[in-house]
Coordinates of C-alpha atoms in Angstrom, one line a residue:
Chain S
G1 CA -9.0 2.5 13.5
A2 CA -8.5 -1.2 13.0
V3 CA -5.1 -2.6 13.9
V4 CA -3.1 -5.1 11.9
S5 CA 0.1 -6.6 13.2
Q6 CA 2.9 -8.4 11.4
H7 CA 5.6 -10.6 12.8
P8 CA 8.5 -10.5 12.5
S9 CA 9.3 -6.9 11.7
R10 CA 12.7 -7.7 10.3
V11 CA 14.4 -10.9 9.3
I12 CA 17.8 -11.8 7.9
C13 CA 18.3 -15.3 6.6
K14 CA 20.7 -17.3 4.5
S15 CA 19.9 -18.1 0.9
G16 CA 17.9 -21.3 0.6
T17 CA 16.1 -21.1 3.8
S18 CA 12.3 -20.5 4.2
V19 CA 10.8 -17.6 6.1
K20 CA 7.3 -17.3 7.5
I21 CA 5.6 -14.0 8.0
E22 CA 2.4 -13.7 10.1
C23 CA -0.3 -11.1 9.6
R24 CA -3.0 -10.7 12.3
S25 CA -6.0 -8.5 12.5
L26 CA -6.2 -7.6 16.1
D27 CA -9.7 -6.2 16.7
F28 CA -11.7 -7.3 13.7
Q29 CA -12.3 -10.4 11.6
A30 CA -10.9 -10.3 8.1
T31 CA -12.2 -12.8 5.6
T32 CA -9.8 -11.3 3.1
M33 CA -6.2 -10.3 3.6
F34 CA -3.7 -9.0 1.0
W35 CA 0.0 -9.5 0.6
Y36 CA 2.1 -6.8 -1.0
R37 CA 5.8 -6.4 -1.7
Q38 CA 7.6 -3.1 -2.1
F39 CA 11.1 -2.8 -3.5
P40 CA 13.1 0.4 -2.8
K41 CA 11.7 3.5 -4.5
Q42 CA 8.9 1.4 -6.1
S43 CA 5.2 1.2 -5.4
L44 CA 3.5 -1.5 -3.4
M45 CA 2.8 -4.5 -5.7
L46 CA 0.0 -6.8 -4.8
M47 CA 1.3 -10.4 -4.7
A48 CA -1.8 -12.3 -3.7
T49 CA -5.2 -12.1 -2.1
S50 CA -5.7 -14.4 0.8
N51 CA -9.2 -15.8 1.6
E52 CA -10.1 -17.5 4.8
G53 CA -10.7 -21.1 4.3
S54 CA -9.8 -21.2 0.6
K55 CA -6.8 -21.0 -1.7
A56 CA -5.1 -17.7 -2.3
T57 CA -5.4 -15.9 -5.5
Y58 CA -2.0 -14.9 -6.9
E59 CA -1.2 -12.0 -9.2
Q60 CA 0.4 -12.7 -12.5
G61 CA 4.1 -13.4 -12.2
V62 CA 3.9 -14.4 -8.6
E63 CA 4.9 -18.0 -8.0
K64 CA 2.4 -19.7 -5.8
D65 CA 4.8 -22.6 -5.0
K66 CA 7.4 -20.1 -3.8
F67 CA 5.1 -17.8 -1.8
L68 CA 2.9 -20.0 0.2
I69 CA -0.1 -18.4 1.8
N70 CA -2.3 -19.9 4.5
H71 CA -5.4 -18.1 5.9
A72 CA -6.5 -20.6 8.4
S73 CA -8.6 -18.3 10.6
L74 CA -10.4 -15.0 10.3
T75 CA -7.6 -13.2 12.1
L76 CA -4.4 -14.8 10.8
S77 CA -2.8 -15.1 7.4
T78 CA 0.8 -16.3 6.9
L79 CA 3.1 -15.9 3.9
T80 CA 6.0 -18.3 3.7
V81 CA 8.9 -17.4 1.3
T82 CA 10.3 -20.8 0.4
S83 CA 13.9 -21.3 -0.5
A84 CA 14.6 -17.6 -0.3
H85 CA 17.2 -15.9 -2.5
P86 CA 18.7 -12.5 -2.4
E87 CA 16.3 -11.2 -5.1
D88 CA 13.5 -11.9 -2.6
S89 CA 14.9 -9.3 -0.3
S90 CA 12.1 -6.7 0.0
F91 CA 9.5 -5.1 2.3
Y92 CA 6.5 -7.4 2.6
I93 CA 3.3 -5.7 3.8
C94 CA 0.0 -7.3 4.5
S95 CA -3.4 -5.7 4.8
A96 CA -6.7 -6.7 6.1
R97 CA -10.1 -5.4 5.0
D98 CA -12.6 -4.2 7.5
L99 CA -15.8 -3.3 5.7
Q100 CA -14.6 -1.0 2.9
T101 CA -11.2 0.0 4.2
Q102 CA -7.9 -1.8 4.0
Y103 CA -5.7 -1.5 7.0
F104 CA -2.0 -2.2 6.6
G105 CA 0.4 -4.1 8.9
P106 CA 3.7 -2.4 9.8
G107 CA 5.5 -4.6 7.3
T108 CA 8.3 -7.1 7.4
R109 CA 11.7 -6.3 6.0
L110 CA 13.4 -9.4 4.6
L111 CA 17.1 -9.5 3.8
V112 CA 18.4 -12.7 2.2
L113 CA 22.1 -13.1 2.3
Chain W
R1 CA 1.7 2.4 -19.3
K2 CA 1.5 2.2 -15.6
E3 CA -2.0 1.8 -14.1
V4 CA -1.5 4.7 -11.7
E5 CA 1.0 7.4 -12.6
Q6 CA 2.4 10.0 -10.3
D7 CA 5.2 12.5 -10.5
P8 CA 7.8 11.0 -8.1
G9 CA 9.1 14.4 -7.0
P10 CA 10.6 15.3 -4.7
F11 CA 8.7 18.4 -4.0
N12 CA 10.7 20.6 -1.7
V13 CA 8.6 23.3 -0.1
P14 CA 8.9 25.7 2.8
E15 CA 6.7 25.5 5.8
G16 CA 3.4 27.3 5.2
A17 CA 3.4 26.7 1.4
T18 CA 0.6 25.2 -0.6
V19 CA 1.5 22.2 -2.7
A20 CA -0.5 20.1 -5.1
F21 CA 0.0 16.5 -6.3
N22 CA -1.5 15.0 -9.4
C23 CA -2.2 11.4 -10.4
T24 CA -3.7 9.8 -13.4
Y25 CA -5.1 6.3 -13.7
S26 CA -5.6 4.2 -16.8
N27 CA -8.4 1.8 -15.9
S28 CA -11.8 3.3 -16.4
A29 CA -13.3 0.6 -14.3
S30 CA -11.6 2.1 -11.2
Q31 CA -14.3 2.7 -8.7
S32 CA -12.8 4.0 -5.5
F33 CA -9.9 6.4 -5.0
F34 CA -7.6 7.2 -2.1
W35 CA -4.6 9.1 -1.0
Y36 CA -2.3 7.2 1.3
R37 CA 0.7 8.6 3.2
Q38 CA 3.9 6.5 3.6
D39 CA 6.7 7.5 5.9
C40 CA 10.2 6.2 5.2
R41 CA 10.4 2.5 5.9
K42 CA 6.8 2.3 7.3
E43 CA 3.5 1.0 6.0
P44 CA 1.1 3.2 4.1
K45 CA -1.6 4.9 6.1
L46 CA -4.9 6.1 4.7
L47 CA -4.9 9.9 4.4
M48 CA -8.3 10.3 2.8
S49 CA -10.7 8.9 0.3
V50 CA -11.5 10.8 -2.8
Y51 CA -15.0 11.5 -3.9
S52 CA -16.4 12.8 -7.2
S53 CA -17.7 15.9 -5.6
G54 CA -14.3 16.7 -4.1
N55 CA -13.7 16.6 -0.4
E56 CA -11.7 18.4 2.3
D57 CA -10.2 17.3 5.5
G58 CA -8.6 20.1 7.4
R59 CA -5.6 21.3 5.3
F60 CA -6.0 18.6 2.7
T61 CA -8.3 18.8 -0.3
A62 CA -8.8 15.9 -2.8
Q63 CA -10.4 16.2 -6.2
L64 CA -11.5 13.6 -8.7
N65 CA -12.1 14.0 -12.4
R66 CA -13.5 10.8 -13.8
A67 CA -13.7 12.0 -17.3
S68 CA -10.0 12.8 -17.4
Q69 CA -9.1 10.0 -15.0
Y70 CA -7.3 12.4 -12.9
I71 CA -7.0 12.8 -9.1
S72 CA -5.4 15.6 -7.1
L73 CA -4.3 16.3 -3.6
L74 CA -3.8 19.9 -2.3
I75 CA -2.0 20.5 1.0
R76 CA -2.3 24.0 2.4
D77 CA -0.1 25.6 5.1
S78 CA 2.4 22.7 4.9
K79 CA 3.9 21.5 8.1
L80 CA 7.3 19.8 8.7
S81 CA 5.4 16.7 9.7
D82 CA 3.8 16.6 6.3
S83 CA 7.1 15.4 4.9
A84 CA 6.4 11.9 3.5
T85 CA 5.6 10.0 0.3
Y86 CA 2.0 10.4 -0.9
L87 CA 0.5 7.5 -2.7
C88 CA -2.3 7.7 -5.1
V89 CA -4.4 4.5 -4.9
V90 CA -7.3 3.2 -6.9
N91 CA -9.6 0.3 -6.2
I92 CA -10.9 -1.8 -9.1
E93 CA -13.9 -3.3 -7.5
G94 CA -14.7 -6.9 -8.4
S95 CA -14.2 -10.2 -6.8
T96 CA -10.8 -9.2 -5.3
D97 CA -11.2 -5.5 -4.6
K98 CA -7.6 -4.9 -5.6
L99 CA -5.8 -1.7 -4.6
I100 CA -3.5 -0.4 -7.3
F101 CA -0.8 1.9 -5.9
G102 CA 1.1 4.6 -7.7
T103 CA 4.8 4.9 -7.0
G104 CA 4.2 7.9 -4.8
T105 CA 5.2 11.6 -4.7
R106 CA 7.8 12.5 -2.2
L107 CA 7.3 15.7 -0.2
Q108 CA 9.9 17.4 1.8
V109 CA 8.9 20.4 3.9
F110 CA 11.7 22.5 5.1
P111 CA 11.8 25.2 7.9

């Protein structure tokens, strides 16, 4: 199956700093990528849909100025958590769509101290 | 009401047992249906798609009832390696093809 990578896999940062997470589709081109967040014992929640060459579409309640998404190429989307705070600590997972199937990256665990 | 509802479990079953998970969805515009498996602290992985006619993949059988907006997953002859959280997922097709995840049902298979 298609492979999606994420980097970094884990990050610990101080409150107020910004963190960038990369999502890459390794063996296919993805015009659309998705960013999810999962808090402990909760379901994955879609944050935004990232479209190559255009602005991301954010879900209700997700601040676009706080979670900056850039999808500059068909194989790379980045999510930047700006001025991170402890409540942003979560498991961030991206997915990329290949035809009708979404493939998930291994996730990035963010801990904001 | 949550868009996709599942019994969180956990379901604790012995090896070899048959176990069934249920899921209901609220949006009648849902078009595609899936079961994903998520191991602890890992990303979800597609287990199988769910078709209206029902479908089987080895020990796993999925059923869909559109009228009742109900999806099920049956696992026969449970293995220790089946221990995971099973996520019911629906896709509301449109401009964004959003996947809506249930909170998952945790399965623990014991020897």
